[in-house]
PDB file of C-alpha atoms and ligand atoms in Angstrom:
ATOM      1  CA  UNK X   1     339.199 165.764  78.415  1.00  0.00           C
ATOM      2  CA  UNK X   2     342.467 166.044  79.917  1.00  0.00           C
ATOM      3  CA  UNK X   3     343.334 166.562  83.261  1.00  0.00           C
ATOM      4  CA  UNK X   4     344.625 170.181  82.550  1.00  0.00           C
ATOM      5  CA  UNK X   5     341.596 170.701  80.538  1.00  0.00           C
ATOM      6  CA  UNK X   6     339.787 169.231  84.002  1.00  0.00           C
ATOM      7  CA  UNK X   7     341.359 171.462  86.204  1.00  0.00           C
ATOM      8  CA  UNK X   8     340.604 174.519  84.883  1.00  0.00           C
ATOM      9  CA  UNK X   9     337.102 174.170  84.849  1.00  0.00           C
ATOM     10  CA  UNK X  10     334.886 175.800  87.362  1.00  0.00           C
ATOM     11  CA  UNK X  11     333.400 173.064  89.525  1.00  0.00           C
ATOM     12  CA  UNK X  12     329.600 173.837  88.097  1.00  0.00           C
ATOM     13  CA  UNK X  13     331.596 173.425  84.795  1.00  0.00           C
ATOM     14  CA  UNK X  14     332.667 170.324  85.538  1.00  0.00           C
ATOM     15  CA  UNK X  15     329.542 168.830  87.226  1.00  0.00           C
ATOM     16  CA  UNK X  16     327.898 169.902  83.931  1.00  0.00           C
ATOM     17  CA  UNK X  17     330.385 168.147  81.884  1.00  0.00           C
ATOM     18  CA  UNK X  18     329.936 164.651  84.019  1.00  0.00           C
ATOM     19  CA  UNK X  19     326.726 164.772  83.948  1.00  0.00           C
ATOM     20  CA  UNK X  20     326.505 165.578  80.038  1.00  0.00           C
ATOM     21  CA  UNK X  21     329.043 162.463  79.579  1.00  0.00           C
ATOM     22  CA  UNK X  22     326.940 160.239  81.639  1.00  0.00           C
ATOM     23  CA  UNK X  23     323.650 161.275  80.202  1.00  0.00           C
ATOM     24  CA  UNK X  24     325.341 160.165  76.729  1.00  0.00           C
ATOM     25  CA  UNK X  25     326.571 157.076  78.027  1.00  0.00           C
ATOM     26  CA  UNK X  26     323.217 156.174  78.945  1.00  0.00           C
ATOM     27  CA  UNK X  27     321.731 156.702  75.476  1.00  0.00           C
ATOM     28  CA  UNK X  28     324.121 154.979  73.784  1.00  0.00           C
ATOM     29  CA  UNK X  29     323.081 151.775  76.355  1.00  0.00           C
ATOM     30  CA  UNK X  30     319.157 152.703  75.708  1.00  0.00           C
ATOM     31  CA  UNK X  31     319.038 153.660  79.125  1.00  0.00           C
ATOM     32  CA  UNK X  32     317.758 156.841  81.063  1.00  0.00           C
ATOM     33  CA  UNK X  33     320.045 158.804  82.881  1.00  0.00           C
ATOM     34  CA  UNK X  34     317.757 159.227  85.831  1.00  0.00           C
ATOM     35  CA  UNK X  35     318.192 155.579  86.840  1.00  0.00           C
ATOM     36  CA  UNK X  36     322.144 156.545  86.907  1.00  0.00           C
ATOM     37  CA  UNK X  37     323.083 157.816  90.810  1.00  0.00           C
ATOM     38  CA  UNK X  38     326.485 160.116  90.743  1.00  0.00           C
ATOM     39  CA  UNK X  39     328.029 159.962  94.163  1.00  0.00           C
ATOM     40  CA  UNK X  40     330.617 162.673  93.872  1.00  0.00           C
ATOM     41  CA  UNK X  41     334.131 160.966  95.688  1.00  0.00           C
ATOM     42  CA  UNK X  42     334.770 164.147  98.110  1.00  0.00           C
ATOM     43  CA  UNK X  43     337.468 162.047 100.027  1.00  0.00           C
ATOM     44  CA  UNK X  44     340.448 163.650 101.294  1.00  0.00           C
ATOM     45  CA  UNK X  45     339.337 166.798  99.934  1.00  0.00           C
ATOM     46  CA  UNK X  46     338.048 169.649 102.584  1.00  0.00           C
ATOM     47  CA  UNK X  47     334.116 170.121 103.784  1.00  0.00           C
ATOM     48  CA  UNK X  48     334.455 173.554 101.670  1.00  0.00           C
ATOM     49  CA  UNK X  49     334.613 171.430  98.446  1.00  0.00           C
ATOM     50  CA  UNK X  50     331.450 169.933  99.612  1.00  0.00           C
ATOM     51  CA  UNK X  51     329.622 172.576 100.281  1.00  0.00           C
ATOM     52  CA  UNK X  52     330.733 174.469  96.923  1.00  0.00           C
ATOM     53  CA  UNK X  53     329.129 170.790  95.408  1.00  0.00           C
ATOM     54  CA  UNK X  54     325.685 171.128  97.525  1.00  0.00           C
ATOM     55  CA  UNK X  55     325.433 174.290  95.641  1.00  0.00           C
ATOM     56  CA  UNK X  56     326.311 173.201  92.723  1.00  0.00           C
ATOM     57  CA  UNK X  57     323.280 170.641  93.056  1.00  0.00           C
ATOM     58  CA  UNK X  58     325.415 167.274  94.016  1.00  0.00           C
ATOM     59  CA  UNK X  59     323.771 165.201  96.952  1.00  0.00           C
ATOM     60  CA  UNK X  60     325.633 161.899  97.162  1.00  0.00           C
ATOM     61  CA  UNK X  61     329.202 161.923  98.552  1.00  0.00           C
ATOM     62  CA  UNK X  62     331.676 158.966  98.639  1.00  0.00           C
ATOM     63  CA  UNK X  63     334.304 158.965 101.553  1.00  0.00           C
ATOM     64  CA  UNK X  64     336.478 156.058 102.079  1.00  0.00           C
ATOM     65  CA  UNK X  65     337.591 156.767 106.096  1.00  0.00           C
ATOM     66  CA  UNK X  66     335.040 156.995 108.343  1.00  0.00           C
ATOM     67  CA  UNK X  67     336.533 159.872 110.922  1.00  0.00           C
ATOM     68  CA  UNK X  68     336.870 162.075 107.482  1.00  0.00           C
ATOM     69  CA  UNK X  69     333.702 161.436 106.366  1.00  0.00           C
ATOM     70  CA  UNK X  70     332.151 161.944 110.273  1.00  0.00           C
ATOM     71  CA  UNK X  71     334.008 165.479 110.503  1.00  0.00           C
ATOM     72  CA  UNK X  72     332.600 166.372 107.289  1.00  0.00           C
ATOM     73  CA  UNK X  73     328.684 165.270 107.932  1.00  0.00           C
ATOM     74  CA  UNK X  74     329.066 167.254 111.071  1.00  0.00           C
ATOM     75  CA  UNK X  75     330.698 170.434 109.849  1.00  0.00           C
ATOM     76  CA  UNK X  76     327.558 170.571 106.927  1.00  0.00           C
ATOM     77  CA  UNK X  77     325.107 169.452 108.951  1.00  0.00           C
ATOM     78  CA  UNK X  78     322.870 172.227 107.806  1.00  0.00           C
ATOM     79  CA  UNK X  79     324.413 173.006 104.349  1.00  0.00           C
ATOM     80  CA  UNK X  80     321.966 172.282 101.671  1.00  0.00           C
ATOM     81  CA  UNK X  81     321.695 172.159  97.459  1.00  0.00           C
ATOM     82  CA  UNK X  82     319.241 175.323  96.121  1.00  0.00           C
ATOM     83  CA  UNK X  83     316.307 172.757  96.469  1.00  0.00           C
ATOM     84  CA  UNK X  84     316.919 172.508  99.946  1.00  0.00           C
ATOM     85  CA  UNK X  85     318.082 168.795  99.976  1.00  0.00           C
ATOM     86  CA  UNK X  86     320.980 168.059 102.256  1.00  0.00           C
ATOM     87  CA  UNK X  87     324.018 165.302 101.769  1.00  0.00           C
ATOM     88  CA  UNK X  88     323.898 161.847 101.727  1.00  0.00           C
ATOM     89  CA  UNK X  89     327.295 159.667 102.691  1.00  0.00           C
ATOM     90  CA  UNK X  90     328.489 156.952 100.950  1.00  0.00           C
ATOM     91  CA  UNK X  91     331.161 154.598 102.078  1.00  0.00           C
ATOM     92  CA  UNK X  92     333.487 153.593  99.303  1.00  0.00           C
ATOM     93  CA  UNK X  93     336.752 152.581 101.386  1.00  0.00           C
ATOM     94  CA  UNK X  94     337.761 149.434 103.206  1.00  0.00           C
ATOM     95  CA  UNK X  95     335.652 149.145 106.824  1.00  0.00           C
ATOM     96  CA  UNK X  96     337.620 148.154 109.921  1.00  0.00           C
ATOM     97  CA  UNK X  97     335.781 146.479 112.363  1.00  0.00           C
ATOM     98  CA  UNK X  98     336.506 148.921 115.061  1.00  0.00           C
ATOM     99  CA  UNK X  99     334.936 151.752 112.960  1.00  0.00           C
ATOM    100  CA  UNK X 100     331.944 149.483 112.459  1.00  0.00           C
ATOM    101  CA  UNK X 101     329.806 151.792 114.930  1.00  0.00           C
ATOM    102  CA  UNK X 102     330.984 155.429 113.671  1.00  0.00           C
ATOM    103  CA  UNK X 103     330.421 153.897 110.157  1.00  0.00           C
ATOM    104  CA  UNK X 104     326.643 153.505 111.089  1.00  0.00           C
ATOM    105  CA  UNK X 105     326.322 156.700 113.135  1.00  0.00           C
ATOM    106  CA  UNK X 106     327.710 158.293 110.163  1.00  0.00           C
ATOM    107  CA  UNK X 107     326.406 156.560 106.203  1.00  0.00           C
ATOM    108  CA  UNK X 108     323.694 156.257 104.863  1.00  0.00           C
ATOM    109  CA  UNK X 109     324.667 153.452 102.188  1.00  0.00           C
ATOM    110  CA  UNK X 110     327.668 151.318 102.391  1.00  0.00           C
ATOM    111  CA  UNK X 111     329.051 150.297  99.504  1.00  0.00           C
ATOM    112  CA  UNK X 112     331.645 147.481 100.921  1.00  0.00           C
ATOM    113  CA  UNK X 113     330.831 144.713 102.987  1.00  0.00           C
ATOM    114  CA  UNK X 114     332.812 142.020 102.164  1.00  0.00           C
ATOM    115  CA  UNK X 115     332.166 139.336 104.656  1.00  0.00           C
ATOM    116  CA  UNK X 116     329.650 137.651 106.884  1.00  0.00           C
ATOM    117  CA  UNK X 117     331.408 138.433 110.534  1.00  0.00           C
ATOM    118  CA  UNK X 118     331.133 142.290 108.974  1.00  0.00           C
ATOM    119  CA  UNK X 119     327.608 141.900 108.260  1.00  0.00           C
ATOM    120  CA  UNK X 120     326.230 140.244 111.816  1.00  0.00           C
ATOM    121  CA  UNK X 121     328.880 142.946 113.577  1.00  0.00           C
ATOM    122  CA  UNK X 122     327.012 145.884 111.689  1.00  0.00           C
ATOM    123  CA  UNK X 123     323.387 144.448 112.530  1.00  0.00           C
ATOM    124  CA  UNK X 124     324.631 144.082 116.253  1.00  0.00           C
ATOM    125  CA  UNK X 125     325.420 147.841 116.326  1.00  0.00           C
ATOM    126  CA  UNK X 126     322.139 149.153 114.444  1.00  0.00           C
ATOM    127  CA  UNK X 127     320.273 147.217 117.206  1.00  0.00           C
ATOM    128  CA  UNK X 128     322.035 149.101 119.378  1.00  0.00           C
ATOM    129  CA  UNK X 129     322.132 152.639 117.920  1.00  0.00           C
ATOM    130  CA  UNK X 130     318.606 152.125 116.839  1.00  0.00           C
ATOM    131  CA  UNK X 131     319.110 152.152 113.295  1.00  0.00           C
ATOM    132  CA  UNK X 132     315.980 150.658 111.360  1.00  0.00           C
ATOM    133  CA  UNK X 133     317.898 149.943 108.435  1.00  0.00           C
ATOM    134  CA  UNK X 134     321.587 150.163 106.725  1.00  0.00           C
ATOM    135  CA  UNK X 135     321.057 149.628 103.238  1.00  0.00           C
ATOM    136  CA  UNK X 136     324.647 147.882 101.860  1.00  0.00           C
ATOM    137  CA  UNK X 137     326.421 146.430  99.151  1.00  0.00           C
ATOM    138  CA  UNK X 138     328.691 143.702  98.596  1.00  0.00           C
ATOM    139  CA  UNK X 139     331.831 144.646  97.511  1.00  0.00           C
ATOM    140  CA  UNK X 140     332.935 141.549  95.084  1.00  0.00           C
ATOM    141  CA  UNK X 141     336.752 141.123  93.941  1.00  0.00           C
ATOM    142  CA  UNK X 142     336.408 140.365  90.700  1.00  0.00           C
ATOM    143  CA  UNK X 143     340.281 140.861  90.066  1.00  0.00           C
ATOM    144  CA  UNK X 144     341.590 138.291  92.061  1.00  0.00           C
ATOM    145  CA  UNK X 145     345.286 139.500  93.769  1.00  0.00           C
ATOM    146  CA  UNK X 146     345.377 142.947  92.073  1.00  0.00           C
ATOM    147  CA  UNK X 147     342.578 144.509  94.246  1.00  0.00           C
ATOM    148  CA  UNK X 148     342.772 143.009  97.360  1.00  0.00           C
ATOM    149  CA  UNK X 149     339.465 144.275  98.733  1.00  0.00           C
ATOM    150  CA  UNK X 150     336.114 143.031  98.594  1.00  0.00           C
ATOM    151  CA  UNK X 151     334.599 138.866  98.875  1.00  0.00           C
ATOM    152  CA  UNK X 152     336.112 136.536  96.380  1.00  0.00           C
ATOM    153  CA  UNK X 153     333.131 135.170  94.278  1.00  0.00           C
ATOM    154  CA  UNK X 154     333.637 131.958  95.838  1.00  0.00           C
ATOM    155  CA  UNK X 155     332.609 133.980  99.021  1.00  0.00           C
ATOM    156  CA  UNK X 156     329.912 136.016  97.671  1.00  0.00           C
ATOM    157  CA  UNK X 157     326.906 133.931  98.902  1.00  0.00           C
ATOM    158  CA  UNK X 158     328.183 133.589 102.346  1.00  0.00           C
ATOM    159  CA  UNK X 159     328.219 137.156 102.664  1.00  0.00           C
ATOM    160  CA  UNK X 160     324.462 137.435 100.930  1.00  0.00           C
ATOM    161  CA  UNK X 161     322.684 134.951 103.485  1.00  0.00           C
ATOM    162  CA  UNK X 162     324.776 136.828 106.921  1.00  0.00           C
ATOM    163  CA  UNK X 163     322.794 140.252 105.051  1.00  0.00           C
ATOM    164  CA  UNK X 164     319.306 138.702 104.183  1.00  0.00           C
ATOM    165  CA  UNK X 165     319.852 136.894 107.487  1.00  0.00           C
ATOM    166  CA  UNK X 166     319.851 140.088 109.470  1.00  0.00           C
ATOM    167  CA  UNK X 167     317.844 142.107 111.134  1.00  0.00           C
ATOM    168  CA  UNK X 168     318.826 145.836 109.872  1.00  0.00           C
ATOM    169  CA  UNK X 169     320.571 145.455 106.720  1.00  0.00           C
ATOM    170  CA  UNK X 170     319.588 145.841 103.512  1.00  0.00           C
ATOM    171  CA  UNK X 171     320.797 143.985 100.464  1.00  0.00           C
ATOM    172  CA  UNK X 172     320.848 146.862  97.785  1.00  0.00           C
ATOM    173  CA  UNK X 173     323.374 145.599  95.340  1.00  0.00           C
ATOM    174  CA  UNK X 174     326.708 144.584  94.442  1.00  0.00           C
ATOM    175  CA  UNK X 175     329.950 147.159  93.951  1.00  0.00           C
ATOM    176  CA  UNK X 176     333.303 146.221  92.606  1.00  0.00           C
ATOM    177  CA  UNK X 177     336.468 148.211  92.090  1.00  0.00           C
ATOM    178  CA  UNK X 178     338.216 146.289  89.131  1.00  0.00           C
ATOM    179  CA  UNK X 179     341.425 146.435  88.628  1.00  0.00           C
ATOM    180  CA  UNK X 180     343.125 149.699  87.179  1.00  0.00           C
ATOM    181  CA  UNK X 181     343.999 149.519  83.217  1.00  0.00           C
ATOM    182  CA  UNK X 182     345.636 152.307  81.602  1.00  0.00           C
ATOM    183  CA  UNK X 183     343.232 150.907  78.706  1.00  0.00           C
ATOM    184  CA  UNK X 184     339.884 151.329  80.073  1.00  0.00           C
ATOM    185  CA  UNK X 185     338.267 149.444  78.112  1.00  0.00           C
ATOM    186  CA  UNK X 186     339.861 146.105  79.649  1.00  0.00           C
ATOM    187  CA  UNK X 187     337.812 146.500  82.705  1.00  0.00           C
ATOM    188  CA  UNK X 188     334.607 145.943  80.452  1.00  0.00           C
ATOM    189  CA  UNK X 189     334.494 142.235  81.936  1.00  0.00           C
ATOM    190  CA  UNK X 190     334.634 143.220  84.804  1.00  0.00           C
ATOM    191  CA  UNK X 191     331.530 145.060  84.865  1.00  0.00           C
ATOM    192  CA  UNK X 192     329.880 142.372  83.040  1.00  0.00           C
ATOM    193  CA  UNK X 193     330.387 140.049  85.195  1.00  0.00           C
ATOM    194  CA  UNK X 194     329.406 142.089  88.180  1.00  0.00           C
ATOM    195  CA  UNK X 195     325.838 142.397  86.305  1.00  0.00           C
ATOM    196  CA  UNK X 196     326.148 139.036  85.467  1.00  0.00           C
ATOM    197  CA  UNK X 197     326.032 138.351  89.617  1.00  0.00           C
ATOM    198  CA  UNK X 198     323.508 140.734  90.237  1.00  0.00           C
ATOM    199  CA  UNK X 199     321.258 139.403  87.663  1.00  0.00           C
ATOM    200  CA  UNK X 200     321.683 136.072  89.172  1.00  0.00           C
ATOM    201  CA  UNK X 201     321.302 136.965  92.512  1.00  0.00           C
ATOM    202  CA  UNK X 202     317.814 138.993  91.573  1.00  0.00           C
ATOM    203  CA  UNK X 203     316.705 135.797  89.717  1.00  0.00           C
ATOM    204  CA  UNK X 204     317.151 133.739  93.648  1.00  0.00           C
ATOM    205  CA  UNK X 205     315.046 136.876  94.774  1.00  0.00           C
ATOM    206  CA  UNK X 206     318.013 138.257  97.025  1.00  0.00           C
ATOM    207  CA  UNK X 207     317.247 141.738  96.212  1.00  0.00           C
ATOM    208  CA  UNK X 208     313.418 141.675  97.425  1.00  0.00           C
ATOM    209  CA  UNK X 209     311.288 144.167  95.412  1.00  0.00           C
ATOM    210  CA  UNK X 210     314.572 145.695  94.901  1.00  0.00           C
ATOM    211  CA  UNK X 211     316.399 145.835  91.312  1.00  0.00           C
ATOM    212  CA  UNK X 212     319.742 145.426  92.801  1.00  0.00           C
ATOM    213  CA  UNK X 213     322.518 147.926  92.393  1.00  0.00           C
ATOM    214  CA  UNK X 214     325.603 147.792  90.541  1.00  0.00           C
ATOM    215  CA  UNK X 215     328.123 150.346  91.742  1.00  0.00           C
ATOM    216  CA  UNK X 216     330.681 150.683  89.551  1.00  0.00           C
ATOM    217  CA  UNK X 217     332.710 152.945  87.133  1.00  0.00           C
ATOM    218  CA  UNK X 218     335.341 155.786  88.552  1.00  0.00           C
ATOM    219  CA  UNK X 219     336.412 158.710  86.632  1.00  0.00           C
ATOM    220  CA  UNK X 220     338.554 157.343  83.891  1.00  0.00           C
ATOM    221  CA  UNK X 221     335.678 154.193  83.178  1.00  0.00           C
ATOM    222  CA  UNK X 222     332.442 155.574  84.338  1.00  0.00           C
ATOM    223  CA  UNK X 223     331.255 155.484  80.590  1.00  0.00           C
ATOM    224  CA  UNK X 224     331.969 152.130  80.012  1.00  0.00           C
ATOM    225  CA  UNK X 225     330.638 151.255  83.501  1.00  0.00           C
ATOM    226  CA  UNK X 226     327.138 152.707  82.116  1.00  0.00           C
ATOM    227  CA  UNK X 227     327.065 150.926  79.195  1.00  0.00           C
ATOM    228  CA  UNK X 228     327.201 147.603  80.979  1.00  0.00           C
ATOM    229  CA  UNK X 229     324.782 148.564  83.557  1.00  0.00           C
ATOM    230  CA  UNK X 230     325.638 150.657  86.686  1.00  0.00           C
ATOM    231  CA  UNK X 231     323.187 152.033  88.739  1.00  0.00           C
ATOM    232  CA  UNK X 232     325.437 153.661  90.691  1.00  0.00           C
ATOM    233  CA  UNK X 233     329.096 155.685  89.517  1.00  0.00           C
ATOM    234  CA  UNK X 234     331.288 157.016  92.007  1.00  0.00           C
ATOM    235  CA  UNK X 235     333.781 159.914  90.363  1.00  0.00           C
ATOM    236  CA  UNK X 236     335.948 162.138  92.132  1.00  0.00           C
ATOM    237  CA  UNK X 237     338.870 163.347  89.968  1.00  0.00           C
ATOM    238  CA  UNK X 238     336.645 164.494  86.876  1.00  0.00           C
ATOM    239  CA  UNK X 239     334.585 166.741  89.263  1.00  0.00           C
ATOM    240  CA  UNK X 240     337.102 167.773  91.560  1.00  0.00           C
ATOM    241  CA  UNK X 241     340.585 166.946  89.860  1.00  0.00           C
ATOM    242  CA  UNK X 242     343.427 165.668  91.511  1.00  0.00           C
ATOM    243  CA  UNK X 243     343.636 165.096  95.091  1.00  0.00           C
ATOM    244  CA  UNK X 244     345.345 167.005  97.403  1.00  0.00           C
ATOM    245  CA  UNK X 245     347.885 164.629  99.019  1.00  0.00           C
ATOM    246  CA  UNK X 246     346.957 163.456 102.630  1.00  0.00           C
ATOM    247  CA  UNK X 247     348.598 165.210 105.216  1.00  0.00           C
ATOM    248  CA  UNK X 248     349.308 161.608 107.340  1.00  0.00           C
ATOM    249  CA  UNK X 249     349.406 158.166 105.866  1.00  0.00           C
ATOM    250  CA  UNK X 250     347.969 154.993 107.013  1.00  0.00           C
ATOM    251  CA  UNK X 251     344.863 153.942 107.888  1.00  0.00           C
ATOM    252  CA  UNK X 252     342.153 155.709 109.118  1.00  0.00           C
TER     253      UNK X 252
HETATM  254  C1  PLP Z 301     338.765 157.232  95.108  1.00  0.00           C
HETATM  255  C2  PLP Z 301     337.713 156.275  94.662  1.00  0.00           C
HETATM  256  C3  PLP Z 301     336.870 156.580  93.576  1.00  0.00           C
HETATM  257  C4  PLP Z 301     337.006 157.855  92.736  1.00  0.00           C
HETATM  258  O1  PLP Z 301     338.089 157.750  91.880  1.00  0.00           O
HETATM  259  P1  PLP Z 301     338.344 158.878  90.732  1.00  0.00           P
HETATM  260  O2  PLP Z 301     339.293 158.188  89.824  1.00  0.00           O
HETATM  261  O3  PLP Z 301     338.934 160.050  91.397  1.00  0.00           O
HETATM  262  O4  PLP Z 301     337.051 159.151  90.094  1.00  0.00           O
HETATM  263  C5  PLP Z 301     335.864 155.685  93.255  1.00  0.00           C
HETATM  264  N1  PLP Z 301     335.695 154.541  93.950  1.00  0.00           N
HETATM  265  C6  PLP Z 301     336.479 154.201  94.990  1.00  0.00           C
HETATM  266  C7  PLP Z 301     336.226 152.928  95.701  1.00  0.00           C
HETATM  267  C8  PLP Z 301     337.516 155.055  95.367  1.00  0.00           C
HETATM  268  O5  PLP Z 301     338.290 154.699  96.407  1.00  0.00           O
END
């Protein structure tokens, strides 16, 4: 669809769309589209976009500043879907170490830790917040220069043992954000080789009793991200369209 096409969709619309796209995408791989979470990338856009989503049935949200994504747990503290389940907060963007303890105060799965001193930092401040559990995932640079976030495989292990090593987080999976390709189907290897990690690292029993989660796939590759195995898709623009522009730069 294009993004004109996108835009002028109401948002129930457009949920309905996604999910009809991603339910496909899953029978084409043989899979079932329950095993398939959609976090819904609410970032930069206002709580009152949220709340229209709670209605419209979405329960995962993926933020990537942790003050945002704070304001915006607080503000819908009580909001809820029409089954009467409330939101969940995913964090998708780069963690600073000084926003280590809102970031645990605030989500309830982070989706990129991306090295050791991160991970024994994080099960410091659950210790000290009381937090049972974090459950996170690594965040792997697959892309080399072009994506600048997440562990280098050569760095991927190291990050593993500081998680399994803790006290309070949980190794749920792997994420990667590949490089962007006008062509998406160049980022297929990508996501192969991210499941080609995960399936490793389940074979060395890293995951526990968990599969292992593979969070991957954004608006314009969420299909092909499917077909290769995500467990997880995180897609803003397709349910929301563009986003407003930020009203200050820099980091959070
Ligand atoms: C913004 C963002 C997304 C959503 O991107 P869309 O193209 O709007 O779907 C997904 N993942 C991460 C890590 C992001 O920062």
């Amino acid at each position: 669809m294009s993004q004109a096409a996108v835009e002028s969709l109401s948002l129930i619309a457009r949920v309905d769309a996604v999910r009809a796209s991603l339910a496909r995408a899953a029978e084409r791989a043989g899979r079932s589209p329950e095993d398939i979470t959609l976090v819904a990338v609410s970032k930069v856009h206002p709580a009152e976009l949220v709340r229209a989503a709670l209605a419209a049935g979405l329960t995962e949200f993926g933020e990537n500043r942790v003050q945002e994504a704070a304001e915006k747990k607080a503000l819908l503290a009580d909001e809820h879907t029409p089954e009467g389940r409330g939101a969940r907060w995913h964090l998708i963007g780069n963690l600073q170490a000084n926003k280590a303890r809102r970031a645990v105060q605030t989500f309830d799965l982070v989706h990129t830790l991306d090295s050791a001193a991160l991970a024994s930092r994080l099960d410091r401040i659950c210790a000290e917040e009381k937090r049972a559990e974090l459950p996170v995932l690594v965040q792997v640079d697959l892309g080399g220069e072009a994506t600048k976030s997440g562990v280098g495989e050569e760095g991927l292990m190291q990050v593993v043992d500081a998680v399994r090593a803790s006290n309070h987080l949980r190794l749920a999976g792997l994420m990667t954000l590949p490089p962007f390709y006008e062509e998406s189907e160049l980022v297929r290897p990508f996501f192969r080789r991210l499941r080609g990690l995960r399936d490793e690292l389940k074979a060395a029993g890293a995951f526990g009793a968990d599969a292992g989660e593979l969070s991957m796939g954004m608006s314009h590759d969420y299909e092909i991200a499917i077909e290769e195995g995500a467990t997880i898709v995180r897609i803003g623009t397709s349910l929301f369209g563009a986003r407003p522009a930020r009203a200050t730069g820099g980091a959070d």
